[in-house]
Every structure is written in C-alpha cells, then in structure tokens.
Amino acid sequence: MEIDTLATRLTQGDRRALSRAITLVESTRSDHRAAAVKLLERVTDPDRQALRIGLSGTPGVGKSTFIEAFGLMLTGQGMRVAVLAVDPSSARSGGSILGDKTRMDRLSRDPAAFIRPSPSQTELGGVARRTREAIALCEAAGFDAVIVETVGVGQSETMVAQMTDLFVLLLAPGGGDELQGVKRGIMEIADLIVINKADGALKAQAQSTRADYAGALRLLRKRPGDPEGFPKALAVSASEGTGLDTAWDEMQALARFRRESGHWDRTRAAQNRHWFEEAVRLGLMRHLATDPQSREAMDRLGRDVADGHLPPGAAAEKMLNLLLSRD
Amino acid sequence: MEIDTLATRLTQGDRRALSRAITLVESTRSDHRAAAVKLLERVTDPDRQALRIGLSGTPGVGKSTFIEAFGLMLTGQGMRVAVLAVDPSSARSGGSILGDKTRMDRLSRDPAAFIRPSPSQTELGGVARRTREAIALCEAAGFDAVIVETVGVGQSETMVAQMTDLFVLLLAPGGGDELQGVKRGIMEIADLIVINKADGALKAQAQSTRADYAGALRLLRKRPGDPEGFPKALAVSASEGTGLDTAWDEMQALARFRRESGHWDRTRAAQNRHWFEEAVRLGLMRHLATDPQSREAMDRLGRDVADGHLPPGAAAEKMLNLLLSRD
C-alpha cells in the first residue's frame, strides 16, 4: 500500500491500516524504516492527543482481566481504546506467544478497541522506538486512550513512563510490592496504585493493602506540579467491575489538573525531546556499525590501535574527522 | 614546552616531563586536547610495555602500606614503578585531598618511583580516558610496572580491569569481601586475592581468611587461557614486608604464562580496540553537545519535536543527515 493511502486510512481510524502501520515501524529493514519515518511525519498532528496510560503489574495480579474490564468500560462510554504490550524479555508464556488477544477475548472483539501484542524479543533501545512510534500511530488513528502494558519486573517501566501521561501500578492484595516482585523504582513513578482482586475472600485484605499503600504514599514527597492526594492508592475488582469507574475518575482528574497547570504540555515536550536525542544517539551508533565506509574505517583504524601503533584517542580523532567531514 | 621537547624528555624517563604530560592529558581544554593527542601519537611505542597492575581494596585494608612496601621492593630490584590513583568519587579524605604522596612518603622520595594522585572529581567517561592515557605515558617513559589503584567500592574497577594486565584485590583478615564492602563483581575480575595484615594478632586470622578464599576460588571456573591455580589467594604483611616477594612471583608467573600463550597480546589488542570505540562514541556525543552548528540544529529540531509538530524519529533522521553530510 502507498504511504499516502496508508496515512489517509490510518487517520480515518481504520484498524487494519493501524495494524499495518505498526508492522511497518516494527521492521528493521532500511526501506521500511524510511517509509515509517515518512508515514509518521505525514500523520503526526499535535492536536490529536490520546490519554497515554502506562500500566505495570507482575504476572498473577490480574492485569489482563483489569485491562479487559477497564477497556470495555471506556468503550461503553463511547471511547476508542488501544492496548499495546511491551515485553522485552518475552520468552514467557502468554504475551506474544499465546497472544494478547486470547488473554482479552471480549475486548479484542470490540470494534472500538485495538489490541497489539508485544513484538518479538529485541534489545531495549529498539523496543523503546517501536513502542513510542506505535503509541504515536494509535493517537494519529484517533484513539482516545492508549494503554501501554508492561510486566513490572524488567527495565521497561522507566522507558514506558517516559512516553506516557500517567502511570498505574497494579498489585494483588497482601504482600508488599517487593514480595510481589515489583522492581525497585516502579513505586516512585506510579501515579496510581491499584490493588486488584478486592472481591470474595480477598476483599478485606485488598482494602487493608490499599490502606497500607495510602499510608506509605502520604509519607512520600508529593511530586512537584501534582495535586494534593497524588500518588493515590485504590482497591478495585476487575472481575466484578467494582472501583473501575473511580480509578478512571482519578486518572481523568489527574490528567485534567496536569493539562490545566501546563505540566502535561511540558512533560510531553520533554519526552519528545528526550526521544529525539536518544534517536540521534542510536542513529550514530547504527551508522558506525552498518555504513560500509564507516565500518571500513573503524576496522582499519581498529587494527592500528589493536597492535599498539596508534593510541585509541588519536584513532578516535581520525575517525571523528572522517565521520563529521571536518578534516 | 614544545610537544617535541616534551616527547623527547618523556621517552628519556624524565619524571617532570611525565608529570607535565599527564597534566596535559587531564585537561579538557580543546587546544590541550589536540596537543595531548599529538603527544600520545608521538610517544606511543608498542615495544615499550610495562606490567600494568590494577589494585583494588576498600579503605582500611592497608592499601597505601602495601603499595609503598611492594613498590620499594620492586625499585630495590632495579625496576621503575609508577603508581596512579583512580577515584571518581573523590570527596573522601586521603586520595587527592591529603595527597597520595603523603600516604606513601618513602616511595614518593624514591627516584625510581613516580606517584600521581587522582585527578579531581569528574564523570567516569573522562576518568577512563585520563587514566588510560596516563598509563600509556608511564609506559612511554619506560616504567617497568604501573600500579593503578582504586578504592573497590565504585564502578571504576571494571574500567581499570579493562586497561590493566592483571588485577589484584587486597582484603583485610576476617569478614568476607561483602562484609568489607567490596563491590559485587570485583571478585570475578581478580587474578590475585591478597589478604594483608598477616602479622601480630591478626596473623592466624589472615591465614584462615586466605584458606577460605583459596577454597572459594577452587570452586570458581578457571578463566579460559589461564594456568592452573589462578585466580590465587595469598596472605602478606605489608608492614613487615612478608609475602610480598611471593605475591610478585605469582604476578610474574601469570604475566609470563599469558605472554607466552598469546593471551597478553590478544587482551591488549581487545582493550585498545574497546577504548578506541568508546572514544569515538564519546567524541560523537561531545560533538553534538559542543559544536555550534550541531547545537543549533539540535535546538531547532528539538523545538519542532517538543511542540509535537515533528516526530522524534524524523527529526533524528534530519539531524543525522546534517551531521554525516549524507543528504
């Protein structure tokens, strides 16, 4: 399909076009890459903004059940919801292997929803670019909310926090976050801590876990620019659907506050700039590793350095002069 | 002083010239940098190789006493010994503040020795370059052994292991390495574990600590290319001077084995290549941050990215095209 046609269909909200576009940004082939850059440039519209929600939780907390119930509630209110999964360590069952759509059967059949499984395993730098670009495509396709799901045990949470507007940590009742295997540092980036499974035999324990976290969060310093009471702890039951509306109200309240205070725009601007600088850095490293002339020079100078005839610093100067054509 | 004169005096072994040359490579001024690169290129001679010894130990294990006694033993055998201190976290007492020469009074007055305190605090990337280049200058000045001292608690040990021929970990009697605050991972890079203070009341404990480590090391996999029995644990008394000759014998035996097996040359070649690639990487980042044209373009594109009009990936492509003049 022509990039122009793909861009038009995508901005009209066509889910198949979105799917194809994401496949394009996931590709590492250089002609695909060029097309992806062109497509993103074509469809980028600063006035089309979704609420980007980072969601993290270790296996067993009921993440799929939560996303499905939460997503259906939003589509029930007339919204369009996209779910992207990030799992750089993806060799686990579930995820990309069993397929995220199987995990969220009802949501995946909802025409107002779009679910994209995690791409196959690759290095974190690549995962970051693909996820960021997939989010941008979902926004361009007119989705109102984009949920970016991570498993809470890797290094991907900080990365996802750098590309979302708010971050939700999902926990199970009982056991502290450390016992649940949540990586240190995730607590610090969470805007909302949601204790799931507040139903049946676990209801009381979920409530007391919530109270424990609420107490702990009061001790933490409020983040500059955030309203009183955030970060906040809530208890929900994804399977019974209770508390999801409150969770959504809180997310909207926080988002509204941040929009009105200017925090939202500042954060998005800083995020965009961060990813731009990161992309330049990665692009330079890729150029060194793949451009034939650069590789030849790196190899040639590398040999002189390896046998001790040329100091590393002098060789680097020669390489930089070649690369930056400043000789 | 002219670079030519400095180079000549340095290769003649003049300690004042060496001192000036190290000051030059420590400077961040760009004209100094250019002169330093020129000087290093001038004096580099693959046939002048010192034995480069990385030495790590937390404060209190008697590192200065060990280096002084060990260094004096070597100069007593007619060798020339250089001692370089690396301490990127240098706000501690001792080190660059009280001055390493005060810590090693007798060695510093030995005309066959050269002691250089750690440069003032800076980021690890810069510390790596300076230390590596200071080592190269000591070799060019004809020193037979270069001891590179670190404090064993930071990130500098792996870095130093990447620029030395063998690595010695100095420990005190009793308490495991973790109790002594040795950073995880240092055990894995040590070729020789030396338990100091095997004298007086601590003698028996030093011997049993040595036996404990010897046992533990037997369980670890021998490093490919190394002779039987390495890594090895020894007990010494730096203050009484006992065991230092054995430690030196072991270092020489390991160095000889590695030279004869080709491991030495391969390792030096890999180290040089590593630092070359690192220097190119850092040079590119420096260029982005300091070159006026690059900064202007980064700022301009960064603004378009920040306000959401240009995707980070497209902006990065434009920047790379500008930088690498490939448009």
XYZ file of C-alpha atoms in Angstrom:
654
model
C 0.000 0.000 0.000
C 1.194 3.531 -0.759
C 2.250 5.580 2.251
C -0.296 8.230 1.264
C -3.161 5.748 1.223
C -1.985 4.172 4.464
C -1.770 7.611 6.089
C -5.276 8.551 4.956
C -6.844 5.308 6.148
C -4.934 5.456 9.415
C -6.112 8.966 10.257
C -9.656 7.827 9.415
C -9.293 5.328 12.250
C -9.059 2.169 10.145
C -7.769 -0.574 12.461
C -6.265 -2.665 9.667
C -4.326 0.358 8.453
C -3.137 0.930 12.030
C -2.044 -2.673 12.277
C -0.076 -2.408 9.027
C 1.480 0.862 10.101
C 2.662 -0.667 13.385
C 4.152 -3.601 11.478
C 5.992 -1.034 9.368
C 7.503 0.795 12.360
C 8.458 -2.558 13.894
C 10.513 -3.531 10.862
C 14.279 -3.056 10.875
C 14.627 -3.131 7.068
C 16.044 0.192 5.965
C 13.464 0.791 3.199
C 10.696 0.044 5.730
C 12.390 2.409 8.145
C 12.411 5.219 5.605
C 8.739 4.587 4.841
C 7.907 4.521 8.560
C 9.624 7.857 9.140
C 7.705 9.343 6.203
C 4.411 7.913 7.453
C 4.918 9.215 10.982
C 5.796 12.643 9.660
C 2.647 12.584 7.498
C 0.203 11.587 10.244
C 1.666 13.487 13.201
C -0.850 16.043 14.421
C -0.169 17.800 17.744
C -3.914 18.366 18.185
C -4.706 14.649 18.277
C -3.743 13.518 21.720
C -4.841 10.343 23.456
C -4.529 9.830 27.176
C -1.471 7.584 27.329
C -1.607 5.265 30.326
C 1.381 3.170 31.380
C 0.226 0.068 33.257
C 2.534 -2.264 35.113
C 1.943 -5.339 37.216
C 3.662 -8.657 37.781
C 2.110 -11.871 36.455
C -0.744 -13.024 38.656
C -2.175 -9.653 39.670
C -4.904 -9.913 37.048
C -3.522 -7.466 34.509
C -5.420 -8.892 31.514
C -8.681 -9.050 33.471
C -8.178 -5.448 34.572
C -7.339 -4.156 31.097
C -10.279 -6.016 29.571
C -12.821 -4.750 32.133
C -11.360 -1.243 32.153
C -11.177 -1.099 28.365
C -14.772 -2.318 27.948
C -15.948 0.308 30.424
C -14.269 3.026 28.341
C -15.575 1.744 25.016
C -19.017 1.517 26.692
C -18.711 5.274 27.279
C -18.087 5.803 23.572
C -14.317 5.990 23.713
C -11.833 4.209 21.461
C -9.157 2.287 23.350
C -5.812 0.883 22.182
C -3.755 -1.609 24.187
C -0.058 -2.091 23.451
C 2.027 -4.720 25.239
C 5.735 -4.204 25.935
C 7.763 -7.181 26.999
C 11.406 -7.074 26.002
C 12.101 -10.284 27.895
C 9.320 -12.042 26.060
C 10.080 -15.733 26.205
C 7.384 -16.170 28.857
C 4.171 -17.943 28.149
C 1.315 -15.588 27.436
C 2.391 -12.269 25.917
C 3.406 -12.581 22.334
C 3.327 -16.369 22.377
C -0.194 -17.274 23.360
C -1.232 -13.902 22.038
C -2.624 -10.958 23.933
C -5.895 -11.214 22.069
C -6.588 -14.591 23.643
C -5.999 -13.036 27.029
C -8.523 -10.290 26.341
C -11.099 -12.065 24.278
C -14.095 -9.750 24.703
C -12.103 -6.529 24.347
C -10.396 -7.832 21.230
C -13.788 -8.340 19.559
C -14.921 -4.803 20.432
C -14.786 -2.632 17.264
C -13.811 0.390 19.371
C -10.757 -1.405 20.745
C -7.391 -2.239 19.244
C -5.032 -4.743 20.873
C -1.474 -5.186 19.703
C 0.692 -7.986 21.142
C 4.313 -7.283 22.027
C 6.752 -7.567 19.126
C 9.223 -10.412 19.323
C 12.190 -10.113 21.623
C 14.804 -7.493 20.860
C 17.086 -5.021 22.618
C 15.559 -2.300 24.769
C 16.625 0.568 22.504
C 14.624 -0.914 19.640
C 11.677 -1.708 21.874
C 11.572 1.915 23.000
C 11.448 3.278 19.473
C 8.791 0.806 18.326
C 6.578 1.335 21.345
C 6.852 5.099 21.108
C 6.017 5.053 17.417
C 3.138 2.590 17.903
C 1.670 4.981 20.506
C 2.009 7.869 18.052
C 0.204 5.841 15.390
C -2.650 4.991 17.777
C -3.008 8.697 18.560
C -2.996 9.569 14.871
C -5.709 6.939 14.351
C -7.898 8.888 16.769
C -7.839 6.600 19.794
C -8.866 8.345 22.999
C -6.852 6.199 25.377
C -3.692 4.178 24.775
C -2.828 1.660 27.477
C 0.808 0.527 27.407
C 1.193 -2.648 29.416
C 4.462 -3.893 30.956
C 5.196 -6.811 33.260
C 6.736 -4.830 36.100
C 9.878 -6.858 36.507
C 12.173 -5.523 33.822
C 13.753 -2.271 32.801
C 10.903 -1.307 30.537
C 8.817 0.570 33.122
C 11.015 3.663 33.270
C 11.067 3.651 29.499
C 7.259 3.431 29.305
C 6.908 6.171 31.940
C 8.985 8.334 29.571
C 6.331 8.005 26.857
C 3.036 8.045 28.774
C 0.985 10.712 30.542
C 0.282 8.748 33.689
C 1.444 5.511 35.219
C -0.627 2.891 37.035
C 0.841 0.093 39.137
C -1.434 -2.890 39.616
C -0.891 -5.015 42.736
C -2.533 -8.037 44.329
C -3.855 -7.974 47.936
C -1.371 -8.854 50.695
C 2.441 -8.920 50.398
C 4.291 -5.655 49.798
C 5.326 -4.685 46.290
C 8.755 -6.179 46.920
C 7.201 -9.522 47.847
C 5.202 -9.326 44.643
C 8.420 -8.984 42.690
C 7.828 -5.381 41.640
C 11.137 -3.835 40.663
C 12.511 -1.122 42.877
C 11.864 2.275 41.366
C 8.427 1.493 39.953
C 6.752 2.738 43.147
C 8.412 6.106 42.507
C 6.963 6.507 39.017
C 3.408 5.342 39.797
C 0.656 7.989 39.870
C -1.957 5.466 40.928
C -1.510 2.223 42.824
C -4.421 -0.092 42.172
C -4.968 -3.135 44.383
C -6.900 -5.625 42.311
C -8.997 -8.608 43.453
C -10.983 -6.649 46.048
C -13.676 -9.321 45.883
C -14.712 -12.556 47.610
C -12.272 -13.908 50.174
C -9.594 -11.330 49.316
C -11.820 -8.248 49.675
C -10.817 -7.328 53.255
C -7.154 -7.968 52.538
C -7.302 -5.805 49.426
C -8.791 -2.977 51.496
C -6.082 -3.245 54.127
C -3.352 -3.447 51.473
C -4.828 -0.301 49.937
C -4.769 1.437 53.336
C -1.134 0.389 53.826
C -0.136 1.892 50.486
C -2.200 5.012 51.066
C -0.309 5.480 54.341
C 3.047 4.854 52.687
C 2.269 7.264 49.843
C 1.397 10.035 52.304
C 4.956 9.766 53.591
C 6.425 10.190 50.134
C 7.019 13.645 48.827
C 4.271 14.919 46.516
C 5.661 15.279 43.016
C 6.105 18.934 42.054
C 3.195 20.116 39.942
C 0.779 17.399 41.062
C -2.433 17.996 43.024
C -2.928 17.051 46.697
C -3.559 13.378 47.260
C -1.442 12.027 44.411
C 0.052 9.478 44.057
C -3.076 7.667 45.263
C -3.950 4.065 46.231
C -7.251 2.429 45.225
C -8.825 -1.012 45.544
C -10.743 -2.491 42.619
C -12.205 -5.771 41.475
C -11.573 -6.253 37.794
C -13.582 -9.468 37.742
C -16.649 -7.866 39.388
C -16.051 -4.493 37.751
C -16.126 -2.548 41.014
C -13.936 0.505 41.546
C -13.002 0.809 37.874
C -15.095 3.947 37.483
C -13.349 5.536 40.469
C -9.964 4.584 39.023
C -10.963 6.228 35.742
C -12.251 9.339 37.558
C -8.917 9.675 39.345
C -6.964 9.287 36.120
C -9.091 11.929 34.452
C -8.798 14.255 37.431
C -5.016 13.964 37.398
C -4.858 14.399 33.626
C -7.139 17.451 33.778
C -5.069 19.014 36.556
C -1.881 18.453 34.614
C -3.360 19.849 31.408
C -4.584 22.980 33.140
C -1.347 23.545 35.040
C 0.757 23.242 31.893
C 2.514 20.194 33.363
C 1.067 17.987 30.613
C 2.500 20.035 27.742
C 5.834 20.488 29.457
C 6.113 16.759 30.122
C 5.197 15.788 26.568
C 7.685 18.318 25.212
C 10.444 16.967 27.456
C 9.561 13.395 26.497
C 9.655 14.189 22.786
C 12.969 15.921 23.122
C 14.379 13.021 25.115
C 13.392 10.528 22.398
C 14.778 12.771 19.690
C 18.171 12.912 21.412
C 18.050 9.184 22.023
C 17.233 8.548 18.358
C 20.180 10.678 17.242
C 22.472 8.781 19.616
C 21.247 5.380 18.425
C 21.381 6.506 14.807
C 25.022 7.473 15.150
C 25.861 4.107 16.701
C 23.947 2.320 13.942
C 25.793 4.333 11.315
C 29.144 3.288 12.801
C 28.094 -0.345 12.772
C 26.408 -0.533 9.385
C 27.633 2.162 6.983
C 30.229 0.421 4.748
C 32.662 3.373 4.709
C 32.412 3.827 8.483
C 32.882 0.136 9.111
C 35.888 0.019 6.831
C 37.465 2.995 8.644
C 36.615 1.574 12.099
C 38.205 -1.733 11.103
C 41.299 -0.156 9.581
C 41.903 2.239 12.488
C 40.901 -0.509 14.921
C 43.715 -2.706 13.610
C 46.315 0.038 14.081
C 45.001 0.605 17.588
C 44.876 -3.091 18.436
C 48.530 -3.730 17.648
C 49.591 -0.720 19.669
C 50.832 1.532 16.852
C 48.126 4.164 17.213
C 46.727 5.428 20.544
C 42.935 4.986 20.892
C 42.427 8.737 21.308
C 44.325 9.635 18.124
C 42.460 6.952 16.190
C 39.157 8.297 17.516
C 40.074 11.815 16.345
C 40.798 10.485 12.858
C 37.522 8.597 12.835
C 35.551 11.634 14.004
C 37.183 13.781 11.331
C 36.153 11.266 8.701
C 32.634 10.851 10.059
C 31.917 14.525 10.527
C 33.805 15.562 7.364
C 35.660 18.226 9.269
C 39.158 17.455 8.101
C 57.195 23.417 26.353
C 57.051 22.227 22.759
C 55.375 18.862 22.227
C 58.563 17.607 20.554
C 60.718 18.525 23.546
C 58.170 17.102 25.964
C 58.034 13.857 23.959
C 61.824 13.537 23.920
C 62.211 14.164 27.657
C 59.315 11.863 28.445
C 60.747 8.944 26.499
C 64.072 9.572 28.271
C 62.238 8.844 31.505
C 62.180 12.380 32.902
C 59.646 12.383 35.747
C 58.910 16.107 35.489
C 58.128 15.691 31.805
C 55.865 12.751 32.678
C 54.080 14.862 35.252
C 53.529 17.669 32.741
C 52.339 15.218 30.118
C 49.761 13.739 32.498
C 48.545 17.239 33.364
C 48.112 17.784 29.627
C 46.006 14.652 29.086
C 43.930 15.555 32.159
C 42.984 18.925 30.698
C 39.632 19.366 28.957
C 40.698 22.498 27.047
C 40.458 21.727 23.349
C 43.914 23.069 22.464
C 45.375 20.959 25.295
C 43.396 18.009 23.985
C 44.838 18.397 20.495
C 48.357 18.650 21.958
C 47.743 15.585 24.131
C 46.604 13.524 21.148
C 49.702 14.625 19.228
C 51.987 13.818 22.159
C 50.487 10.367 22.674
C 50.821 9.603 18.987
C 54.470 10.719 19.122
C 55.485 8.659 22.143
C 53.456 5.503 21.559
C 55.781 2.563 21.044
C 54.299 -0.945 21.017
C 57.657 -2.347 22.137
C 57.632 -0.418 25.416
C 55.266 -2.308 27.665
C 55.037 -2.055 31.424
C 53.305 -4.646 33.560
C 50.035 -2.880 34.307
C 48.637 -3.934 37.658
C 45.136 -2.970 38.760
C 44.897 -2.892 42.550
C 41.671 -2.554 44.472
C 40.865 -2.545 48.162
C 38.442 -0.733 50.439
C 39.739 1.862 52.903
C 41.315 0.226 55.954
C 42.894 -2.801 54.284
C 46.278 -1.099 54.200
C 46.427 -0.247 50.517
C 48.960 2.583 50.850
C 51.195 0.496 53.117
C 51.030 -2.363 50.626
C 51.798 -0.209 47.591
C 54.655 1.510 49.383
C 56.287 -1.739 50.558
C 55.617 -3.517 47.274
C 56.850 -0.565 45.213
C 60.053 -0.202 47.281
C 60.715 -3.928 46.853
C 60.487 -3.532 43.075
C 62.646 -0.404 42.913
C 65.125 -2.274 45.164
C 65.347 -4.840 42.366
C 66.229 -2.093 39.891
C 62.766 -1.590 38.440
C 60.991 1.709 37.846
C 57.500 1.848 39.341
C 54.604 4.232 38.662
C 51.517 4.486 40.874
C 48.319 6.073 39.562
C 45.268 6.588 41.765
C 41.745 6.441 40.352
C 38.915 7.713 42.472
C 35.963 9.119 40.559
C 34.007 9.607 43.783
C 36.862 11.552 45.274
C 35.416 13.650 48.054
C 36.846 11.267 50.653
C 39.717 12.218 52.877
C 43.049 10.909 51.684
C 43.236 10.462 47.923
C 43.539 13.678 46.060
C 42.849 15.795 49.107
C 45.541 14.868 51.576
C 47.638 13.790 48.637
C 48.803 10.302 47.729
C 52.405 11.305 48.225
C 51.803 11.895 51.914
C 50.334 8.407 52.144
C 53.419 6.871 50.540
C 56.170 9.033 51.888
C 59.178 6.770 51.341
C 58.134 5.578 47.886
C 57.472 9.143 46.758
C 61.064 10.099 47.599
C 62.450 7.138 45.618
C 63.912 8.414 42.323
C 62.830 5.183 40.585
C 59.200 5.733 41.567
C 56.510 8.064 40.260
C 53.288 8.668 42.201
C 50.391 10.550 40.696
C 47.374 11.450 42.843
C 43.878 11.033 41.381
C 42.654 13.973 39.316
C 39.769 15.934 40.760
C 36.273 14.517 40.575
C 34.692 14.106 37.177
C 32.439 11.731 35.234
C 33.545 8.153 34.698
C 33.974 8.501 30.921
C 36.536 11.246 31.412
C 38.277 9.377 34.234
C 38.660 6.357 31.940
C 40.313 8.347 29.185
C 42.660 10.166 31.537
C 43.698 7.043 33.406
C 44.243 5.096 30.207
C 46.350 7.886 28.736
C 48.317 8.365 31.960
C 49.165 4.644 31.885
C 50.307 4.971 28.262
C 52.537 7.915 29.213
C 54.110 5.952 32.102
C 54.875 3.127 29.671
C 56.348 5.536 27.161
C 58.525 6.948 29.974
C 59.991 3.476 30.416
C 58.408 2.433 33.692
C 58.513 -1.329 34.255
C 55.399 -1.578 36.396
C 52.361 0.690 36.563
C 50.098 0.166 39.565
C 46.600 1.584 39.117
C 44.896 1.912 42.475
C 41.122 2.040 43.037
C 39.062 2.045 46.204
C 36.981 -1.051 45.471
C 33.597 0.421 46.147
C 32.735 2.226 42.934
C 32.296 1.434 39.282
C 35.903 2.126 38.440
C 37.232 -1.419 38.978
C 35.763 -2.900 35.806
C 37.086 0.101 33.939
C 40.566 -0.340 35.399
C 40.473 -4.088 34.651
C 39.856 -3.057 31.015
C 43.192 -1.227 30.922
C 45.494 -3.415 33.010
C 47.235 -6.760 32.519
C 46.349 -8.247 35.876
C 44.121 -7.353 38.764
C 44.851 -7.666 42.482
C 42.202 -7.436 45.199
C 43.536 -6.519 48.627
C 41.491 -7.653 51.637
C 41.826 -7.474 55.420
C 41.732 -10.625 57.618
C 38.295 -11.849 58.762
C 34.909 -10.847 57.310
C 34.079 -11.878 53.741
C 34.580 -9.462 50.871
C 30.932 -8.415 51.128
C 31.380 -7.521 54.783
C 34.423 -5.495 53.789
C 32.272 -3.507 51.382
C 33.870 -4.884 48.226
C 31.530 -4.373 45.316
C 29.987 -7.445 43.773
C 31.787 -8.348 40.580
C 35.276 -7.422 41.731
C 35.879 -10.994 42.930
C 35.261 -12.125 39.341
C 37.905 -9.869 37.827
C 40.642 -10.504 40.439
C 43.630 -12.634 39.374
C 45.133 -12.500 42.834
C 43.418 -12.037 46.179
C 45.864 -10.741 48.740
C 44.977 -10.840 52.441
C 47.014 -8.129 54.108
C 47.932 -7.718 57.799
C 49.174 -11.302 58.243
C 51.173 -10.158 61.245
C 50.857 -9.843 65.026
C 47.460 -10.615 66.496
C 45.823 -10.901 63.048
C 48.298 -13.407 61.598
C 46.254 -16.560 62.261
C 43.056 -14.912 61.076
C 44.754 -13.732 57.884
C 45.872 -17.307 57.209
C 42.405 -18.712 57.722
C 40.848 -15.958 55.572
C 43.369 -16.852 52.874
C 42.382 -20.538 53.141
C 38.701 -19.606 52.882
C 39.303 -17.646 49.693
C 41.576 -20.313 48.259
C 38.723 -22.794 48.783
C 36.161 -20.474 47.259
C 38.374 -19.783 44.241
C 38.790 -23.503 43.569
C 35.031 -23.673 43.123
C 35.049 -20.897 40.563
C 35.650 -21.764 36.976
C 39.234 -21.207 35.818
C 39.326 -18.379 33.333
C 39.966 -19.642 29.798
C 43.617 -19.236 28.884
C 44.881 -19.018 32.459
C 47.226 -21.532 34.126
C 46.142 -23.990 36.843
C 45.793 -22.431 40.272
C 44.669 -18.972 39.160
C 42.938 -16.917 40.469
C 45.003 -17.429 43.634
C 44.752 -16.275 47.274
C 47.811 -15.174 49.288
C 48.462 -13.735 52.742
C 51.005 -10.940 53.174
C 52.124 -8.432 55.743
C 52.811 -5.108 54.076
C 54.053 -3.614 57.336
C 56.540 -6.440 57.974
C 57.233 -6.975 54.286
C 56.484 -10.708 54.368
C 54.864 -12.447 51.421
C 55.417 -9.531 49.049
C 58.077 -11.448 47.136
C 55.698 -14.395 46.703
C 52.971 -12.037 45.510
C 55.384 -10.590 42.967
C 56.496 -14.081 41.864
C 52.869 -15.042 41.265
C 52.180 -11.890 39.271
C 55.251 -12.519 37.136
C 54.336 -16.178 36.642
C 50.846 -15.233 35.480
C 52.164 -12.474 33.217
C 54.769 -14.808 31.694
C 52.169 -17.504 31.069
C 49.855 -15.013 29.413
C 52.636 -13.569 27.270
C 53.701 -17.000 26.081
C 50.173 -18.200 25.380
C 49.336 -15.109 23.319
C 46.613 -14.160 25.823
C 48.524 -10.999 26.741
C 48.664 -9.630 23.194
C 45.079 -10.592 22.466
C 43.867 -8.911 25.645
C 45.824 -5.720 24.999
C 44.530 -5.633 21.426
C 40.930 -6.079 22.606
C 41.400 -3.433 25.304
C 42.829 -0.938 22.811
C 40.013 -1.556 20.398
C 37.447 -1.186 23.174
C 38.859 2.210 24.165
C 39.009 3.320 20.562
C 35.317 2.542 20.067
C 34.480 4.195 23.379
C 36.443 7.302 22.375
C 34.556 7.528 19.071
C 31.259 7.198 20.911
C 32.148 9.868 23.472
C 33.559 12.096 20.742
C 30.289 11.983 18.824
C 28.317 12.865 21.952
C 30.728 15.707 22.702
C 30.388 16.975 19.156
C 26.590 17.057 19.492
C 26.851 18.975 22.742
C 29.577 21.444 21.835
C 29.842 22.033 18.086
C 27.951 25.316 17.425
C 26.311 24.108 14.188
C 25.247 20.807 15.764
C 23.896 22.533 18.834
C 21.934 24.983 16.704
C 20.421 22.133 14.676
C 19.678 20.040 17.796
C 17.949 23.054 19.360
C 15.974 23.915 16.249
C 14.837 20.353 15.560
C 14.336 19.818 19.285
C 11.817 22.676 19.359
C 9.810 21.218 16.473
C 9.850 17.853 18.218
C 8.950 19.298 21.609
C 5.782 21.013 20.396
C 4.655 17.855 18.628
C 4.983 19.026 15.002
C 7.832 16.694 14.085
C 8.155 13.054 15.222
C 11.399 12.303 17.120
C 12.429 9.710 14.525
C 12.046 12.064 11.568
C 13.906 14.800 13.424
C 16.697 12.354 14.208
C 16.971 11.421 10.515
C 17.299 15.085 9.589
C 19.928 15.576 12.273
C 21.896 12.507 11.159
C 21.788 13.703 7.541
C 23.198 17.047 8.620
C 25.840 15.523 10.890
C 27.019 12.888 8.473
C 26.622 15.150 5.398
C 24.772 12.439 3.574
C 21.826 14.438 2.311
